[in-house]
Coordinates of C-alpha atoms and ligand atoms in Angstrom, one line a residue:
M1 CA 99.6 -71.7 10.1
A2 CA 99.3 -74.1 13.1
A3 CA 101.0 -77.5 12.9
D4 CA 98.8 -80.4 11.8
D5 CA 99.0 -81.9 15.3
D6 CA 98.0 -78.7 17.0
P7 CA 95.1 -79.5 19.3
G8 CA 93.2 -76.5 18.1
K9 CA 92.9 -78.2 14.7
W10 CA 91.2 -81.2 16.2
D11 CA 87.9 -79.8 17.3
C12 CA 85.1 -81.6 15.5
P13 CA 82.5 -79.1 14.1
P14 CA 79.1 -80.4 13.2
H15 CA 79.9 -80.4 9.4
T16 CA 82.8 -82.7 10.1
K17 CA 80.4 -85.1 11.9
A18 CA 78.1 -84.8 8.9
K19 CA 81.0 -85.6 6.6
H20 CA 81.7 -88.7 8.6
D21 CA 78.1 -89.7 8.7
M22 CA 78.0 -89.4 4.9
L23 CA 81.2 -91.5 4.6
G24 CA 79.8 -94.2 6.8
R25 CA 76.5 -94.4 5.1
Y26 CA 78.2 -94.5 1.7
L27 CA 80.5 -97.3 2.8
D28 CA 77.4 -99.3 4.1
G29 CA 76.3 -99.4 0.4
W30 CA 79.7 -99.6 -1.2
F31 CA 81.3 -102.5 0.8
P32 CA 78.8 -105.2 -0.3
I33 CA 78.6 -104.0 -3.9
L34 CA 82.4 -104.1 -4.3
A35 CA 82.8 -107.3 -2.3
S36 CA 80.3 -109.0 -4.7
W37 CA 82.7 -108.1 -7.6
S38 CA 86.1 -108.6 -6.1
G39 CA 87.9 -110.8 -3.6
R40 CA 89.8 -107.8 -2.3
V41 CA 88.6 -104.3 -1.5
V42 CA 90.7 -101.4 -0.4
F43 CA 89.8 -98.3 1.6
L44 CA 92.6 -95.8 1.3
D45 CA 92.5 -92.8 3.6
G46 CA 95.1 -90.4 2.1
F47 CA 95.0 -87.8 4.9
A48 CA 94.0 -90.0 7.8
G49 CA 94.3 -87.7 10.8
R50 CA 94.8 -88.5 14.5
G51 CA 92.0 -91.1 14.8
R52 CA 89.9 -89.2 17.3
Y53 CA 88.8 -85.6 17.8
N54 CA 89.0 -83.5 21.0
D55 CA 85.3 -84.2 21.8
G56 CA 85.9 -87.9 21.6
S57 CA 84.3 -88.4 18.2
E58 CA 85.9 -90.9 15.8
G59 CA 88.1 -89.8 12.9
S60 CA 87.5 -91.2 9.4
P61 CA 89.7 -94.4 9.9
L62 CA 87.6 -95.6 12.8
V63 CA 84.3 -94.6 11.1
A64 CA 85.3 -96.7 8.1
L65 CA 86.4 -99.7 10.2
R66 CA 83.3 -99.6 12.4
H67 CA 80.9 -99.4 9.4
L68 CA 82.5 -102.6 8.0
L69 CA 82.6 -104.6 11.2
D70 CA 79.1 -103.6 12.2
H71 CA 77.7 -104.2 8.7
R72 CA 74.8 -106.6 8.7
S73 CA 76.3 -108.4 5.7
F74 CA 79.8 -108.6 7.2
P75 CA 79.4 -112.2 8.3
V76 CA 78.6 -113.2 4.7
M77 CA 81.7 -111.3 3.4
R78 CA 84.1 -113.4 5.4
D79 CA 85.8 -114.8 2.3
R80 CA 86.6 -111.3 1.0
E81 CA 89.7 -109.4 2.1
F82 CA 89.3 -105.8 3.2
V83 CA 92.5 -103.7 3.2
F84 CA 92.5 -100.4 5.1
L85 CA 95.5 -98.1 4.3
F86 CA 95.7 -95.0 6.5
V87 CA 98.3 -92.5 5.3
E88 CA 99.2 -89.8 7.7
A89 CA 102.3 -87.6 7.3
N90 CA 102.5 -86.0 10.8
D91 CA 104.4 -88.2 13.2
A92 CA 102.4 -87.4 16.3
N93 CA 99.1 -87.8 14.4
A94 CA 100.2 -91.1 13.0
E95 CA 101.2 -92.3 16.5
S96 CA 97.9 -91.2 17.9
L97 CA 96.0 -92.9 15.1
Q98 CA 98.0 -96.2 15.6
Q99 CA 97.0 -96.1 19.3
E100 CA 93.4 -95.6 18.5
I101 CA 93.4 -98.4 16.0
D102 CA 95.1 -100.7 18.5
K103 CA 92.5 -99.8 21.1
F104 CA 89.7 -100.4 18.6
K105 CA 91.2 -103.8 17.6
S106 CA 91.4 -104.9 21.2
E107 CA 87.8 -103.9 21.9
R108 CA 86.8 -105.9 18.8
A109 CA 88.9 -109.0 19.6
P110 CA 89.2 -111.5 18.2
W111 CA 90.0 -109.3 15.2
P112 CA 88.7 -110.8 11.9
K113 CA 91.5 -112.2 9.8
N114 CA 90.1 -110.9 6.6
V115 CA 90.5 -107.2 7.7
K116 CA 94.0 -105.9 7.3
V117 CA 94.8 -102.5 8.7
S118 CA 98.0 -100.4 8.2
V119 CA 99.0 -96.9 9.2
V120 CA 101.6 -95.5 6.9
N121 CA 103.5 -92.6 8.5
D122 CA 104.3 -90.7 5.3
K123 CA 103.0 -88.3 2.8
F124 CA 100.1 -89.3 0.6
D125 CA 101.9 -88.4 -2.7
V126 CA 105.0 -90.4 -1.6
T127 CA 102.9 -93.4 -0.6
A128 CA 100.7 -93.3 -3.7
T129 CA 103.8 -93.0 -6.0
A130 CA 105.4 -96.1 -4.3
M131 CA 102.1 -98.0 -4.7
I132 CA 101.9 -97.1 -8.4
D133 CA 105.6 -98.2 -8.9
Y134 CA 105.0 -101.5 -7.1
L135 CA 101.8 -102.3 -9.0
R136 CA 103.6 -101.5 -12.3
E137 CA 106.5 -103.7 -11.4
Q138 CA 104.2 -106.6 -10.5
K139 CA 102.1 -105.9 -13.5
K140 CA 99.1 -105.7 -11.2
N141 CA 96.1 -103.4 -10.9
L142 CA 95.0 -101.8 -7.8
A143 CA 92.1 -103.8 -6.3
P144 CA 88.7 -101.9 -6.2
T145 CA 89.5 -98.9 -4.0
F146 CA 87.7 -96.2 -2.3
A147 CA 90.1 -93.3 -1.8
F148 CA 89.1 -90.7 0.8
V149 CA 91.2 -87.6 0.3
D150 CA 90.7 -85.1 3.1
P151 CA 93.5 -82.6 3.5
F152 CA 93.6 -79.4 5.6
G153 CA 94.5 -77.3 2.6
Y154 CA 95.2 -77.9 -1.1
S155 CA 98.7 -79.3 -1.2
G156 CA 99.8 -82.9 -1.4
L157 CA 97.0 -84.3 -3.6
P158 CA 98.3 -84.0 -7.2
M159 CA 95.7 -84.5 -9.9
D160 CA 98.1 -86.6 -12.0
L161 CA 98.8 -88.9 -9.2
L162 CA 95.1 -89.4 -8.4
A163 CA 94.6 -90.2 -12.1
N164 CA 97.4 -92.7 -12.2
L165 CA 96.6 -94.4 -8.9
L166 CA 92.8 -94.7 -9.5
D167 CA 93.0 -95.8 -13.1
H168 CA 90.9 -98.9 -12.5
P169 CA 87.2 -99.3 -13.4
H170 CA 86.2 -100.0 -9.8
T171 CA 87.9 -97.2 -8.0
E172 CA 86.2 -94.3 -6.5
V173 CA 87.3 -91.0 -4.9
F174 CA 85.8 -88.8 -2.3
V175 CA 87.8 -85.5 -2.1
N176 CA 87.5 -82.6 0.2
F177 CA 88.2 -79.7 -2.2
M178 CA 89.1 -76.7 0.1
V179 CA 87.9 -74.1 -2.4
G180 CA 88.2 -71.2 0.1
H181 CA 91.9 -71.6 0.4
V182 CA 92.3 -72.2 -3.3
Q183 CA 90.4 -69.1 -4.3
R184 CA 92.4 -67.0 -1.8
F185 CA 95.8 -68.3 -2.9
I186 CA 95.5 -69.2 -6.5
E187 CA 97.1 -66.0 -7.8
R188 CA 99.7 -65.6 -5.0
D189 CA 103.3 -65.7 -5.9
G190 CA 105.0 -68.9 -4.9
Q191 CA 101.7 -71.0 -5.2
E192 CA 102.1 -71.8 -9.0
N193 CA 103.5 -75.3 -8.5
A194 CA 101.0 -76.2 -5.7
M195 CA 98.1 -75.1 -7.9
R196 CA 99.4 -76.8 -11.0
S197 CA 99.7 -80.0 -9.0
L198 CA 96.2 -79.7 -7.6
F199 CA 94.5 -79.1 -10.9
G200 CA 96.9 -80.9 -13.2
I201 CA 97.2 -77.8 -15.4
D202 CA 98.8 -74.4 -15.2
V203 CA 97.1 -71.6 -13.2
R204 CA 96.7 -69.6 -16.4
E205 CA 94.8 -72.5 -17.9
V206 CA 92.7 -72.9 -14.8
L207 CA 91.6 -69.3 -14.9
D208 CA 91.4 -69.1 -18.7
G209 CA 87.6 -69.4 -18.9
Y210 CA 86.9 -67.1 -15.9
D211 CA 85.3 -63.8 -17.0
G212 CA 86.2 -61.9 -13.8
Q213 CA 82.5 -61.3 -13.1
G214 CA 80.9 -64.6 -12.1
D215 CA 81.2 -66.6 -8.9
R216 CA 84.9 -67.6 -8.8
V217 CA 84.4 -70.3 -6.1
E218 CA 81.8 -72.0 -8.3
Y219 CA 84.0 -71.6 -11.3
L220 CA 87.0 -73.3 -9.6
R221 CA 84.8 -76.1 -8.5
A222 CA 83.7 -76.7 -12.1
V223 CA 87.3 -76.8 -13.3
Y224 CA 88.3 -79.2 -10.6
E225 CA 85.3 -81.4 -11.4
R226 CA 86.1 -81.3 -15.1
Q227 CA 89.7 -82.4 -14.3
L228 CA 88.5 -85.3 -12.2
Q229 CA 86.3 -86.3 -15.1
E230 CA 88.9 -85.8 -17.9
K231 CA 92.2 -86.7 -16.3
A232 CA 91.1 -89.2 -13.7
K233 CA 88.4 -90.6 -16.0
F234 CA 85.6 -90.6 -13.4
D235 CA 82.5 -90.6 -15.6
Y236 CA 80.3 -89.4 -12.8
V237 CA 81.4 -86.6 -10.5
Q238 CA 79.0 -85.1 -8.0
S239 CA 79.9 -82.2 -5.9
F240 CA 78.3 -81.0 -2.7
A241 CA 78.9 -77.6 -1.2
M242 CA 79.2 -77.2 2.6
I243 CA 77.5 -73.9 3.3
N244 CA 78.4 -72.5 6.7
S245 CA 76.5 -70.2 9.0
T246 CA 77.7 -67.1 7.2
G247 CA 76.2 -68.4 4.0
N248 CA 79.7 -69.0 2.4
I249 CA 81.0 -72.2 0.9
G250 CA 83.5 -73.8 3.3
Y251 CA 84.5 -76.6 1.0
Y252 CA 83.2 -78.9 -1.7
L253 CA 83.0 -82.7 -1.2
L254 CA 83.4 -84.3 -4.6
H255 CA 82.6 -87.9 -5.3
G256 CA 83.9 -89.5 -8.4
T257 CA 82.9 -92.9 -9.7
K258 CA 82.9 -94.9 -12.9
H259 CA 79.5 -96.6 -12.2
R260 CA 76.1 -95.1 -12.0
A261 CA 75.3 -97.4 -9.1
G262 CA 77.9 -95.5 -7.1
V263 CA 76.1 -92.2 -7.8
K264 CA 72.9 -93.7 -6.5
V265 CA 74.5 -94.9 -3.3
M266 CA 76.2 -91.5 -2.7
K267 CA 73.0 -89.6 -3.4
S268 CA 71.2 -91.7 -0.9
A269 CA 74.0 -91.1 1.8
M270 CA 74.0 -87.4 1.1
W271 CA 70.3 -86.9 1.4
K272 CA 70.1 -88.9 4.7
V273 CA 72.8 -86.8 6.4
D274 CA 71.2 -84.8 9.2
P275 CA 71.9 -81.1 8.6
G276 CA 72.0 -78.7 11.4
G277 CA 74.5 -77.0 13.7
G278 CA 74.5 -73.9 11.4
F279 CA 75.5 -75.6 8.1
T280 CA 73.9 -77.2 5.1
F281 CA 75.1 -79.2 2.1
S282 CA 73.9 -78.0 -1.2
D283 CA 74.1 -78.5 -5.0
R284 CA 72.9 -76.5 -7.9
L285 CA 70.4 -77.1 -10.6
A286 CA 70.0 -74.6 -13.5
G287 CA 71.6 -71.9 -11.4
K288 CA 69.4 -72.5 -8.3
D289 CA 70.7 -73.9 -5.0
V290 CA 69.2 -77.1 -3.9
L291 CA 69.6 -77.6 -0.1
F292 CA 69.9 -81.1 1.2
T293 CA 67.3 -80.8 3.9
P294 CA 64.7 -83.3 5.2
E295 CA 61.9 -81.5 3.3
P296 CA 63.6 -80.4 0.1
N297 CA 62.2 -77.8 -2.3
L298 CA 61.2 -80.0 -5.3
Q299 CA 60.4 -77.0 -7.6
P300 CA 63.8 -77.1 -9.4
L301 CA 63.3 -80.8 -10.1
R302 CA 59.8 -80.2 -11.5
E303 CA 61.1 -77.4 -13.8
D304 CA 64.0 -79.6 -14.9
L305 CA 61.8 -82.6 -15.7
L306 CA 59.4 -80.4 -17.7
S307 CA 62.2 -78.9 -19.7
S308 CA 64.4 -82.0 -20.1
F309 CA 61.5 -84.2 -21.3
A310 CA 59.5 -81.5 -23.1
G311 CA 57.5 -83.2 -25.8
A312 CA 58.7 -86.7 -25.0
K313 CA 56.2 -89.5 -25.1
G314 CA 56.1 -92.9 -23.4
V315 CA 59.1 -92.2 -21.0
S316 CA 59.5 -94.9 -18.4
V317 CA 59.5 -93.9 -14.7
D318 CA 62.8 -95.8 -14.3
Y319 CA 64.4 -93.6 -17.0
I320 CA 63.2 -90.4 -15.3
E321 CA 64.6 -91.6 -12.0
W322 CA 68.0 -92.3 -13.4
H323 CA 67.9 -88.8 -15.0
A324 CA 67.3 -87.3 -11.6
I325 CA 70.1 -89.3 -10.0
L326 CA 72.7 -88.6 -12.7
R327 CA 71.7 -85.1 -14.0
T328 CA 70.3 -83.3 -11.0
P329 CA 71.1 -83.0 -7.3
Y330 CA 68.0 -85.1 -6.5
R331 CA 67.5 -88.8 -5.6
E332 CA 65.2 -91.2 -7.3
T333 CA 62.8 -91.0 -4.3
H334 CA 62.1 -87.3 -5.2
V335 CA 60.7 -88.1 -8.7
R336 CA 57.4 -89.8 -7.8
P337 CA 56.1 -86.9 -5.6
V338 CA 56.8 -84.5 -8.5
L339 CA 55.1 -86.8 -11.1
R340 CA 52.1 -87.3 -8.8
L341 CA 51.5 -83.5 -8.6
L342 CA 52.1 -83.0 -12.3
E343 CA 49.4 -85.7 -13.0
K344 CA 47.0 -84.2 -10.5
E345 CA 47.4 -80.8 -12.2
K346 CA 46.9 -82.5 -15.6
I347 CA 50.2 -81.3 -16.9
I348 CA 51.5 -84.8 -17.8
T349 CA 49.6 -87.8 -19.1
V350 CA 50.3 -91.0 -17.3
N351 CA 49.9 -94.2 -19.4
R352 CA 48.9 -97.0 -17.1
P353 CA 48.4 -100.4 -18.7
P354 CA 45.4 -102.3 -17.2
G355 CA 46.2 -103.5 -13.7
K356 CA 49.1 -101.1 -13.1
K357 CA 48.9 -98.7 -10.2
Q358 CA 50.7 -95.5 -9.4
F359 CA 54.1 -95.4 -11.1
T360 CA 55.0 -99.1 -11.1
D361 CA 56.9 -100.9 -13.9
G362 CA 55.3 -100.6 -17.3
V363 CA 53.8 -97.1 -16.6
T364 CA 55.0 -94.4 -18.9
I365 CA 54.7 -90.6 -19.1
D366 CA 53.9 -88.2 -21.9
F367 CA 55.3 -84.8 -21.3
P368 CA 53.8 -81.6 -22.7
Ligands
LIG401 C1 91.7 -82.8 7.8 S1 92.8 -83.8 8.6 C2 92.2 -85.4 8.3 C3 91.0 -85.8 9.0 C4 90.5 -87.2 8.8 N1 90.4 -87.6 7.4 C5 89.2 -87.4 9.5 O1 88.2 -87.2 8.8 O2 89.1 -87.7 10.6 C6 94.2 -83.8 7.5 C7 95.4 -84.7 8.0 O3 96.3 -84.9 7.0 C8 97.6 -84.8 7.5 N2 98.5 -84.5 6.4 C9 98.9 -83.2 6.0 N3 99.6 -83.3 4.9 C10 99.7 -84.6 4.5 C11 100.2 -85.3 3.4 N4 100.9 -84.7 2.5 N5 100.1 -86.6 3.3 C12 99.4 -87.3 4.3 N6 98.8 -86.7 5.4 C13 99.0 -85.3 5.5 C14 97.6 -83.9 8.6 O4 98.6 -84.1 9.6 C15 96.2 -84.2 9.2 O5 96.2 -85.1 10.2

């Protein structure tokens, strides 16, 4: 396999740009929410990269910094401290990243005092273990942290370590789960330890529920998602598949949060990403693929609402919207067009108190 600083690895395909777009849009929503809760906010990039791609596009560290500095609320967050920790194991990549950051800082001089940036030239697991030990010694908790974990493969991101490091109510994780590699190597001799570390359980246990017939990629995603929920205690985990031009899943992006507000912000970021360049992001609902395209197919949502709320009376629109956010791949904005059509077709009954229009507060729905 080519070295991590091999130039061939640093082309920036459209789906990587989309991943960065999604990250930036998410941080636009996340920075102000977290800054309103805490005096200090941490962005931890565990596999930070070289800072810039061959075509000149920014790597994730610069994307994160730019989205903070250019945020329209940045001026009112001056009394908050933003800590950016960029961990990169490869020496040449770390050096290149440091140079990119120095350049960015000089372009943005005078650099705001409340934004601290460090490049750590070490492995993610070594750095994370040192952080955990330090926090334990100091009897401190990690400040609210967004951890972006974006490796080239599947080694170096132990589940137990993520669970320990991110054991705080306001931490979030955004992981690139390279399922293609995992599925190819999971039963290879010599990979047992790497797989045990990735999932936090033995390979035998990972594959225990697999019947040998179904979609193994989808199965592995479900196990990884379950591990993030159970071990790392992320109550809400969403996964988005990157489907490439051959129709195969390249990787899954998984977002874990302990707050439903985080799910709402991530969904909004995900649905705004411009697909194209021969790939799409997708999720599944009741066995059907839902593609994140500008004009999505809302039929799976319609079917889901009719079955999830079958027979329910007086359900508020707000409740239905949260159901869509938390239990389906859709956003809250997709709900009203579906309800409008169901009302027009006289399938649901809409209870509108006098003076209420459309689906405003106080309007409730009776489902058949
Ligand atoms: C996919 S690239 C990261 C891309 C970057 N996150 C971005 O979006 O611009 C993965 C990076 O992780 C680095 N790396 C590999 N193993 C690592 C480890 N155990 N700890 C930290 N960095 C590692 C590689 O050198 C490479 O630069």
